[in-house]
Coordinates of C-alpha atoms and ligand atoms in Angstrom, one line a residue:
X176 CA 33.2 169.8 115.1
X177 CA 35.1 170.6 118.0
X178 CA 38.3 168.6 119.1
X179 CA 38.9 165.8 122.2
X180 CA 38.4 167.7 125.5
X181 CA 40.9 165.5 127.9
X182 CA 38.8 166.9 131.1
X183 CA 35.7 166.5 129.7
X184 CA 32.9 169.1 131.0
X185 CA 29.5 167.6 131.8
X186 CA 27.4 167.8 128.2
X187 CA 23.9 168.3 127.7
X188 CA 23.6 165.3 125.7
X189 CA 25.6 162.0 125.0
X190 CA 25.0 159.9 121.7
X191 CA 26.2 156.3 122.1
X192 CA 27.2 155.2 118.9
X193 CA 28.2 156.6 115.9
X194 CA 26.3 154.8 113.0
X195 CA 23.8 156.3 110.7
X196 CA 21.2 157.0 113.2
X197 CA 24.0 158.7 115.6
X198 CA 25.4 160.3 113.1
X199 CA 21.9 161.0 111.9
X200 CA 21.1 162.5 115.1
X201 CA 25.0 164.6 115.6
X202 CA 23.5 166.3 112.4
X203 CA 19.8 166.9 113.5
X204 CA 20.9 168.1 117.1
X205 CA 24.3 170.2 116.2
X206 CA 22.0 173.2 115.5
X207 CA 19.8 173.7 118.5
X208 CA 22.4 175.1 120.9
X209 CA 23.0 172.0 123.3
X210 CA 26.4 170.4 124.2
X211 CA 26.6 167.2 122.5
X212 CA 29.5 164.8 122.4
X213 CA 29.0 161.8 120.2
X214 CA 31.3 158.6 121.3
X215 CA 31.9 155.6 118.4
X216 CA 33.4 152.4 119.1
X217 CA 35.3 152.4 115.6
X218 CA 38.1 154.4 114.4
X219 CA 37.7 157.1 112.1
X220 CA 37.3 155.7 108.4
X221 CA 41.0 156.7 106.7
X222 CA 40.3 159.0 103.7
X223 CA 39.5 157.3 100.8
X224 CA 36.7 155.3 99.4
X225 CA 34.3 156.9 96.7
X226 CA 32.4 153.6 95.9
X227 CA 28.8 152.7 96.1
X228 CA 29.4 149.3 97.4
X229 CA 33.2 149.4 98.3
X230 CA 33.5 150.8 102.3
X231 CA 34.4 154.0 102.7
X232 CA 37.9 153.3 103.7
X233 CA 40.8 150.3 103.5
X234 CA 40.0 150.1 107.6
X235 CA 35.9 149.3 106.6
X236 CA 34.7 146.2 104.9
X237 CA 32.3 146.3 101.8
X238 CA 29.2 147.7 101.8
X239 CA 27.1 146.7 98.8
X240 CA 23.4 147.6 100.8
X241 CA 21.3 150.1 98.8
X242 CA 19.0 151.7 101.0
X243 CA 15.5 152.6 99.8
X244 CA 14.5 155.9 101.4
X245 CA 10.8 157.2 101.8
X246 CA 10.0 160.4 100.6
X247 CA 9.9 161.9 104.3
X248 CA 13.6 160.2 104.9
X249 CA 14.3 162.0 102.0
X250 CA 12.9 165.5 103.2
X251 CA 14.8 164.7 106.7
X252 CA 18.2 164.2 105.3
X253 CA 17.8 167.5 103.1
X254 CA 16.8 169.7 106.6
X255 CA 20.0 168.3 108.4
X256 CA 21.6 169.4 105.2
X257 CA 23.5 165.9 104.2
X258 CA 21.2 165.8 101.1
X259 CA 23.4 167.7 98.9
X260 CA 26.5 165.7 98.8
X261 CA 23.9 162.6 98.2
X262 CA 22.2 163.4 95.4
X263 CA 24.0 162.5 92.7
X264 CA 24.1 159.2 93.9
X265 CA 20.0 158.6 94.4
X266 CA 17.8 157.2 91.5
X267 CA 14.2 158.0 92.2
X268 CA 11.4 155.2 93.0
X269 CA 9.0 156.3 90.9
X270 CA 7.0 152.7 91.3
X271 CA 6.8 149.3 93.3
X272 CA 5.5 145.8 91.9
X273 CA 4.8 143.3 94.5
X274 CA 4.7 139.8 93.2
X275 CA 4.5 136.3 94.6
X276 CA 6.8 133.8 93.4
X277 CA 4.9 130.6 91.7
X278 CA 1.7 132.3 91.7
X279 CA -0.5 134.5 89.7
X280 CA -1.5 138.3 91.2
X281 CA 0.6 141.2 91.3
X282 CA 0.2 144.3 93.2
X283 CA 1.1 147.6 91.6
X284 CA 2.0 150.6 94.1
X285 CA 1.8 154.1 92.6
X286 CA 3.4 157.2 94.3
X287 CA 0.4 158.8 91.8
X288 CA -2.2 157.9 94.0
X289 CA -1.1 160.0 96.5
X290 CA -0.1 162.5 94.2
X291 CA 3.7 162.4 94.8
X292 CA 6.1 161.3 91.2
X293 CA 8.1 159.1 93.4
X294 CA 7.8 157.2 96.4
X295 CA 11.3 158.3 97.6
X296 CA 15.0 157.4 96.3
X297 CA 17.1 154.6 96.4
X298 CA 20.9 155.5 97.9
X299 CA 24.1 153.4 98.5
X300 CA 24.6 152.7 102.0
X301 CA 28.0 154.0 101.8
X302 CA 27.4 157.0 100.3
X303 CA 24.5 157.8 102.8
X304 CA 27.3 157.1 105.6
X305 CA 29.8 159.8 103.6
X306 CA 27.2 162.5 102.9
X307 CA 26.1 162.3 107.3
X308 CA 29.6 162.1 108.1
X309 CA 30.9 165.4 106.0
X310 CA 28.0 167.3 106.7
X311 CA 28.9 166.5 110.3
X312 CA 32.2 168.1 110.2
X313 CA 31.0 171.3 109.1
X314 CA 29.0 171.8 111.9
X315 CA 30.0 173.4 115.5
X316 CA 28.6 172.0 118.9
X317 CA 29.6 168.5 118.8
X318 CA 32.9 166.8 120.0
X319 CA 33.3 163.3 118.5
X320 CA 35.2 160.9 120.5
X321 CA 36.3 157.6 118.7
X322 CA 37.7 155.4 118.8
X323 CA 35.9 154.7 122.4
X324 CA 33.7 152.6 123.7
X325 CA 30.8 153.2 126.5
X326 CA 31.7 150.2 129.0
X327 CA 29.0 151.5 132.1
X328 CA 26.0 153.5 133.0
X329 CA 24.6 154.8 135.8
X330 CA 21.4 156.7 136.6
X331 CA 22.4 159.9 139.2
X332 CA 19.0 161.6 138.9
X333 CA 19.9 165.0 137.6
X334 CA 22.0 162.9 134.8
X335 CA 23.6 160.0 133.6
X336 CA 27.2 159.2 133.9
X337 CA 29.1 156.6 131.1
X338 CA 32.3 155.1 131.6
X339 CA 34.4 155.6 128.6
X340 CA 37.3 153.1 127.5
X341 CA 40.2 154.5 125.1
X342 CA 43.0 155.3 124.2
X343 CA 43.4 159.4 125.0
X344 CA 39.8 159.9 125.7
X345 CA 38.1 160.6 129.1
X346 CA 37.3 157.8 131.1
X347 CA 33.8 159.5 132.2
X348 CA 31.4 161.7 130.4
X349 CA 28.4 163.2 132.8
X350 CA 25.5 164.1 130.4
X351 CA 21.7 165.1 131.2
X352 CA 20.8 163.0 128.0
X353 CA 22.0 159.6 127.0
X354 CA 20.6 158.8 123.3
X355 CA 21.9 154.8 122.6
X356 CA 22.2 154.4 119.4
X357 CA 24.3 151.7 119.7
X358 CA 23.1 149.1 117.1
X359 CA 21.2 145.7 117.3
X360 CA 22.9 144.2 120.2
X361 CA 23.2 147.7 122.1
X362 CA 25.4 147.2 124.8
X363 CA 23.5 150.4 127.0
X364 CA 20.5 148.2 126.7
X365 CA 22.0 145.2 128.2
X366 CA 23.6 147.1 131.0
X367 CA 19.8 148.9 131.8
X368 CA 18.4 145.5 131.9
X369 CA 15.9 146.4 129.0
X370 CA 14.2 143.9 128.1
X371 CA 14.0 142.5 124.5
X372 CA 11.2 140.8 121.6
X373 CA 13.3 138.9 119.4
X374 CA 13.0 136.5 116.4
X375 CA 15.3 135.0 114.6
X376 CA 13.8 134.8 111.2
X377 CA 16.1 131.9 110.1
X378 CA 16.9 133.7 107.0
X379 CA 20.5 135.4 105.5
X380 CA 20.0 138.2 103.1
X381 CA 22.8 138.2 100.5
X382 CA 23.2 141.7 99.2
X383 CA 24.5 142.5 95.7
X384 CA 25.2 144.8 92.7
X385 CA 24.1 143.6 89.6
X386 CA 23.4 145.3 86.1
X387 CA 20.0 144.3 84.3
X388 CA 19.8 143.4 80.4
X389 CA 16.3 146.1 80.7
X390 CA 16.6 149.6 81.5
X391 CA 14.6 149.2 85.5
X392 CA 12.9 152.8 84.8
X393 CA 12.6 153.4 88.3
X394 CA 10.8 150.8 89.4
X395 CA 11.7 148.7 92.4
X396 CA 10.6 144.8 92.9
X397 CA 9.6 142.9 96.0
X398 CA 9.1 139.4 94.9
X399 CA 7.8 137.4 98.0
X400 CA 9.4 133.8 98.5
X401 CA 8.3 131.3 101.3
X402 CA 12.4 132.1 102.6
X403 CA 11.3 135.6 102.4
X404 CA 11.5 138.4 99.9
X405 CA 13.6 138.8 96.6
X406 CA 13.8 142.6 95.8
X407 CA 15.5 144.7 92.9
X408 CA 16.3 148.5 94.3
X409 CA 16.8 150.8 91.0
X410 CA 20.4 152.7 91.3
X411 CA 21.9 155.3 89.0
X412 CA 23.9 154.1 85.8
X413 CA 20.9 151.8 85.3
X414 CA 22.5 149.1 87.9
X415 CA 20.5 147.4 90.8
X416 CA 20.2 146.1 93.8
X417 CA 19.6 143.1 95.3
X418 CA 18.1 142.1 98.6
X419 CA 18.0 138.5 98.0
X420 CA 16.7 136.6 101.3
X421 CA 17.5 133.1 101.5
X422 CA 17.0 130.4 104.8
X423 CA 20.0 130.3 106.6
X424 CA 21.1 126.7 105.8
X425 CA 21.3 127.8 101.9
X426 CA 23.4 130.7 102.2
X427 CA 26.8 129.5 101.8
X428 CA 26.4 128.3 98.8
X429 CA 25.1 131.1 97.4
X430 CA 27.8 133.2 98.5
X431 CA 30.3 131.1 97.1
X432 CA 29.2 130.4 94.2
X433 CA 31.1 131.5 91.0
X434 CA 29.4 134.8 89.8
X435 CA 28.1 133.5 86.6
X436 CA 25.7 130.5 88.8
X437 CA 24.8 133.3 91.0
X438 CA 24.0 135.5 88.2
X439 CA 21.8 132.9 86.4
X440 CA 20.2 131.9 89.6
X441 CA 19.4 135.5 90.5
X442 CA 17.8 135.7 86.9
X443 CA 15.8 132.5 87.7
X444 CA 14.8 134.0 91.0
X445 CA 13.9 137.7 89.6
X446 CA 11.5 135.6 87.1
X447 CA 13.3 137.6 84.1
X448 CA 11.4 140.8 84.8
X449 CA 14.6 142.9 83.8
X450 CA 16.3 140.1 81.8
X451 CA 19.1 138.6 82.1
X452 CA 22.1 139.5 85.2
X453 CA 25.3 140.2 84.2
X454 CA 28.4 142.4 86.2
X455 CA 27.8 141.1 89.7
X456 CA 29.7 143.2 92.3
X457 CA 31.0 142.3 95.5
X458 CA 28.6 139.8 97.9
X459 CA 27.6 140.3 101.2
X460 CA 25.3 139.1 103.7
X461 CA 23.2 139.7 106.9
X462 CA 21.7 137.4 108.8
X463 CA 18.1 138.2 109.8
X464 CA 16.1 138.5 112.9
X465 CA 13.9 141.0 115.0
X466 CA 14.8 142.3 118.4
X467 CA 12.1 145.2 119.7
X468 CA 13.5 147.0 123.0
X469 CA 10.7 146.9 125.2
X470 CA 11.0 150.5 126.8
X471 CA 12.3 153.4 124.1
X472 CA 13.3 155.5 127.1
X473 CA 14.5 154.4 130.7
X474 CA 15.3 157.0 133.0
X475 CA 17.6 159.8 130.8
X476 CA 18.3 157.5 128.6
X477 CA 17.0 156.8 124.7
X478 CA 17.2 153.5 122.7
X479 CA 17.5 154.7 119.3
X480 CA 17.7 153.2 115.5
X481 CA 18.7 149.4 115.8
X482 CA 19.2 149.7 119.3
X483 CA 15.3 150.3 119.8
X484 CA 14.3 148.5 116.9
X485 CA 15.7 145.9 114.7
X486 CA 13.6 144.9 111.9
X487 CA 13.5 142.4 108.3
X488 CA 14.5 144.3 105.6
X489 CA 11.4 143.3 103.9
X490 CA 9.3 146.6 103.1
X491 CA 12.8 148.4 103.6
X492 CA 11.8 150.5 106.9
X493 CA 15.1 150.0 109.2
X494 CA 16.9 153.0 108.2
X495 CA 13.2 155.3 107.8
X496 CA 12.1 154.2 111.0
X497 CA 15.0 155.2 112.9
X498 CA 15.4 159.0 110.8
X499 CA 12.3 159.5 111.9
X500 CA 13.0 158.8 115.4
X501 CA 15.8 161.4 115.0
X502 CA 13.7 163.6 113.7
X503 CA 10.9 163.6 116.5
X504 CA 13.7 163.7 119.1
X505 CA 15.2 167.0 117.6
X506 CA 11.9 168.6 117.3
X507 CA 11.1 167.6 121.1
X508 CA 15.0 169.5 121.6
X509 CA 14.3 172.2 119.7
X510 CA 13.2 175.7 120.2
X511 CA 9.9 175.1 118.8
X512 CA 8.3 171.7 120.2
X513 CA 5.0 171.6 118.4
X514 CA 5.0 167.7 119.8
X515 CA 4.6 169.6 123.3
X516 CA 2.9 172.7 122.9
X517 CA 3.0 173.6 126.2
X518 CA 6.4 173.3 126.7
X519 CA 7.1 177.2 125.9
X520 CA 5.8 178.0 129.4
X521 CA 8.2 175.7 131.3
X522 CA 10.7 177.0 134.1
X523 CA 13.6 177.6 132.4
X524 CA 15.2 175.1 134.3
X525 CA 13.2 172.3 133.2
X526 CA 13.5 174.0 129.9
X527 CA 17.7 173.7 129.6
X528 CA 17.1 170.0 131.0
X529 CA 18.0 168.1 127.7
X530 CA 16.6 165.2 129.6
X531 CA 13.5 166.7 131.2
X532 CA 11.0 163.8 132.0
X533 CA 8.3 165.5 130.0
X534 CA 10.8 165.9 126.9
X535 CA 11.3 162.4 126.8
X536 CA 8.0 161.8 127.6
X537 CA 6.6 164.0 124.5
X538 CA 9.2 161.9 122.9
X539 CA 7.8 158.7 123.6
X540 CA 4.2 159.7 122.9
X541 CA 5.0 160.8 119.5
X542 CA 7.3 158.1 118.5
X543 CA 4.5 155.0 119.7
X544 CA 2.0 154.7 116.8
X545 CA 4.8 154.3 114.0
X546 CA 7.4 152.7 116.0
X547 CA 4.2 149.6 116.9
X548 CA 3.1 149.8 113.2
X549 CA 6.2 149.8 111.4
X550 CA 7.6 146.8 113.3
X551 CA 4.2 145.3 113.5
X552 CA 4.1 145.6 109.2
X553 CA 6.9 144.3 108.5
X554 CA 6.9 141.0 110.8
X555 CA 3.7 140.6 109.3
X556 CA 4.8 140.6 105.9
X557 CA 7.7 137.9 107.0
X558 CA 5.6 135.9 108.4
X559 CA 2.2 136.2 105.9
X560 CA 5.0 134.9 102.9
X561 CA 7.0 132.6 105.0
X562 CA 4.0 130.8 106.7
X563 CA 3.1 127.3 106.6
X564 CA 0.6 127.1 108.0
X565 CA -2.6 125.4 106.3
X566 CA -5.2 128.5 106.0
X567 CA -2.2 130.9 105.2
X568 CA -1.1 128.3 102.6
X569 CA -4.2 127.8 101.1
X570 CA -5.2 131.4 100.3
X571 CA -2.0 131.7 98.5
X572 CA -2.3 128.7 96.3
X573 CA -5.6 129.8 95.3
X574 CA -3.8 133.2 93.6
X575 CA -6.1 134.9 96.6
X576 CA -2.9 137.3 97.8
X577 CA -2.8 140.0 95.6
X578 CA -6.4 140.6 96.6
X579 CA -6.5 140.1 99.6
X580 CA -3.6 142.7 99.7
X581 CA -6.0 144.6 98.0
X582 CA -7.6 147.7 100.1
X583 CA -6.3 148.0 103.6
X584 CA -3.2 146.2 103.5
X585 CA -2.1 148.2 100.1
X586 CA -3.4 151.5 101.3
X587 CA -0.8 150.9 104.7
X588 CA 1.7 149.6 102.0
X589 CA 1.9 152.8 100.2
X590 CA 2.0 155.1 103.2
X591 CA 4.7 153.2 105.1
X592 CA 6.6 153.3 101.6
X593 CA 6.1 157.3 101.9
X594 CA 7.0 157.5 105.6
X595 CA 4.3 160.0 106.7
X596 CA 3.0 158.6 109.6
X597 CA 1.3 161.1 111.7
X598 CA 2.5 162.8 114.1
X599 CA 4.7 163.5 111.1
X600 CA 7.9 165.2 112.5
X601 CA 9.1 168.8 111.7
X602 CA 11.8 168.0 109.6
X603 CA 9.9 165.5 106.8
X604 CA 7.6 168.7 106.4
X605 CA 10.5 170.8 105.3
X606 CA 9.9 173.2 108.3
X607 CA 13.1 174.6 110.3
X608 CA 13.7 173.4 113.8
X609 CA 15.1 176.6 115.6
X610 CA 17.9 176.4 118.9
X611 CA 16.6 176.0 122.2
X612 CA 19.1 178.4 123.0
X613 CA 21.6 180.5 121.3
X614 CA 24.8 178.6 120.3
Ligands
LIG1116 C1 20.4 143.7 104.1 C2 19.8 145.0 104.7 C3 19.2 145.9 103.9 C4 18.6 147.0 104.5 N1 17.9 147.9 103.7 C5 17.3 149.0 104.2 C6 16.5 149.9 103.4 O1 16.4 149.7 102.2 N2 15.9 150.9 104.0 C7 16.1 151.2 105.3 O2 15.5 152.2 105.8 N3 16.8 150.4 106.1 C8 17.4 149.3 105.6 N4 18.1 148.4 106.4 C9 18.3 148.7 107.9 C10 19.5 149.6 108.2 O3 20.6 149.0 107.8 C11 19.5 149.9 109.7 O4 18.3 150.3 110.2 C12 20.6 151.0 110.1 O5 21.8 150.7 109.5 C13 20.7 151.1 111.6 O6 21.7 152.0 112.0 P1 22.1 152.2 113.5 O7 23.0 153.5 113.4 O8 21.0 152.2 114.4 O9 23.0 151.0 113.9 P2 24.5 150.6 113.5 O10 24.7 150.9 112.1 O11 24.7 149.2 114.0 O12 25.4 151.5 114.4 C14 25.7 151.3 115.7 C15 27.0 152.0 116.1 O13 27.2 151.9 117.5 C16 28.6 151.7 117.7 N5 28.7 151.1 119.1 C17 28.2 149.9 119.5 N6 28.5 149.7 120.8 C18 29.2 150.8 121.2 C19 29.7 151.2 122.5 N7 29.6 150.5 123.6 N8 30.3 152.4 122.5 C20 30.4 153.3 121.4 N9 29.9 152.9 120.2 C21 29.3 151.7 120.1 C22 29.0 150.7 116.6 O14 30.4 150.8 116.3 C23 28.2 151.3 115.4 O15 28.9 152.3 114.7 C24 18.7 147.3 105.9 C25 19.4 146.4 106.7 C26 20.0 145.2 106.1 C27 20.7 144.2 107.0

């Protein structure tokens, strides 16, 4: 990683936002030859912090999320080459039980039936933001700037130019790219105008570690409430975590209650499938709603991760969705677009132009199906448990659910918990994206 250029040269491409997904995307894109400079509202993390749920630093606050990664996340994260210093901290999901609280049925997903031993691995959040961030600093080809903040945009044609506001950072940056991946409320988005789906789903998840009195062998819960899902995630040292979604109104109490209740009311709520709760780590929550961008790409520009999509963690698909959104845009960057095969026989003009209309547009194209189903899945699921309406209601008193999840809804089930969704990108194949130019 290079250092702060106080001039800085016009770059090929500019992430906004250094999160997972931009960090994500630093790591995917660092290869391929391009000039990237990546620019992050928050300072640096101060070393420090080895903890799966404590933050990474003293500057960060706790982290207790556990993020269930698909198998193709999984094959993404080891080609930008962040897997490594991960491992150790992933426990495999080697199955999923659906259940419905208060009534009979159960649905059983099996990695077996699509011939796979696991459906992909469960990893602390803060780990996952450790592993992106070292395996960014050994890489060449991208300037970080941080802490700064992208105040303006503006459209020139051949580019995009963002205002910059910092302390010793340049106060423009001229890029032929802009990828936002600037979170839920992504500020680029506002200032384009995009417009946005939202939802408020009315519900908090409160997110905890806990250890269970049975061994969890792998297997990862999803028990559907009417205030939305209850899940276990299976993490090394036998621990696991909880997703536990609760209606807004109820979530103070929850988090301030003494860890025994909320130990014996998380036991009540898990229905006793892994005994009794005890340990409880540190509590935090999230409050829960949708927001869809409703253009992906404006101009030169590129809503990524939260920014494009902001999703119920029911089904666990935030995180996925976005990697795979990285992982389509480097393959569309890279020396060997197979999302555009004709894009060898471009000028080579429009072939150094990171932000080519048909680049973005091969972009785009490839990213639609997923992107429509992903979002479309897990709304669904929100609102099939959460529903009171009379038919919904009735079907799911009658025990009906687990059947009627049955065929087509299962079958989408298990793929989405896989994350091969075709076009499947590059990188979840295990294939090697190669530089557009040489670095
Ligand atoms: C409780 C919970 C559980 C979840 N579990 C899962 C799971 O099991 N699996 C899964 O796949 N996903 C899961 N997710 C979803 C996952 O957390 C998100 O998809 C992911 O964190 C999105 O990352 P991001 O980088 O897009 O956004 P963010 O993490 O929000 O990053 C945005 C970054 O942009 C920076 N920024 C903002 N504005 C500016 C600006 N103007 N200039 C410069 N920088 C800026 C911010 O500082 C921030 O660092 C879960 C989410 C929740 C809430």
């Amino acid at each position: 990683m290079t250092g702060i250029d106080a001039s800085h040269e016009p770059v090929d491409i500019a992430i906004v936002g250094g999160g997972l997904v931009g960090t994500a995307l630093a790591c995917a894109l660092a290869p391929l030859g391009w000039r990237i400079t990546l620019v992050e509202a928050s300072p640096a993390p101060a070393p420090g912090g080895q903890g799966d749920e404590a933050p990474d630093a003293d500057n960060l606050p706790p982290d207790p999320r556990c993020f269930a990664l698909a198998d193709a996340s999984c094959r993404i994260l080891q080609g930008l080459g962040a897997w490594p210093e991960l491992a150790s901290h992933a426990s495999p999901i080697r199955d999923i039980l659906v259940t419905e609280l208060g009534r009979p049925g159960r649905v059983h997903l099996d990695p077996a039936e699509l011939g796979m031993a696991a459906f992909g691995q469960v990893v602390p959040a803060p780990a996952l933001g450790r592993a992106l961030a070292a395996r960014l600093e050994t890489l060449d080809g991208v300037t970080v700037i941080r802490p700064a903040r992208v105040t303006g945009t503006r459209q020139t044609g051949e580019g995009v130019v963002l205002d910059i506001e910092g302390e010793k950072t340049p106060a423009r940056l001229e890029a032929s790219l802009v990828v936002a991946a600037d979170g839920a409320d992504s500020p680029l988005r506002e200032a384009l105008d995009v417009p946005v789906r939202r939802r408020d789903y009315g519900q908090v998840a409160i997110v905890c570690h806990v250890t269970p009195e049975h061994a969890h062998g792998g297997r990862a819960f999803e028990r559907m409430t009417d205030t939305g899902p209850f899940a276990m995630l299976p993490l090394p040292g036998g621990r696991v975590g909880l997703v536990w979604c609760v209606e807004t109104p109820d979530a103070q109490a929850l988090m301030d209650a003494p860890d025994d209740d909320f130990l014996e009311r998380a036991t009540r709520r898990s229905g006793g499938v892994l005994g009794q709760f005890s340990e409880a780590g540190v509590r935090r929550c999230w409050p829960l709603s949708l927001a869809v961008a409703g253009q992906d790409v404006v101009g030169r520009v590129i809503f990524m991760g939260n920014a494009a999509h902001t999703i119920h963690p029911a089904g666990a698909q935030g995180f996925n969705l976005g990697l795979r959104d990285v992982a389509a845009l480097a393959e569309v960057l890279s020396g060997n677009p197979a999302l555009d095969r004709g894009a060898t026989a471009r000028e080579p003009g429009e072939w150094l132009d990171a932000g080519a209309a048909w680049r973005l547009e091969a972009y785009a194209r490839a990213r639609r199906a997923d992107r429509e189903a992903t979002v479309a899945l897990t709304d669904g699921l929100v609102g099939l448990f959460s529903s009171r309406l009379g038919p919904v209601r009735a079907l799911r008193s009658a025990g009906l659910l687990a059947h009627a999840m049955a065929p087509p809804l299962r079958r989408r089930l298990v793929s989405a918990a896989m994350g091969y969704r075709a076009p499947v990108p590059a990188l979840a194949l295990g294939q090697r994206l190669e530089p557009v130019r040489a670095t």
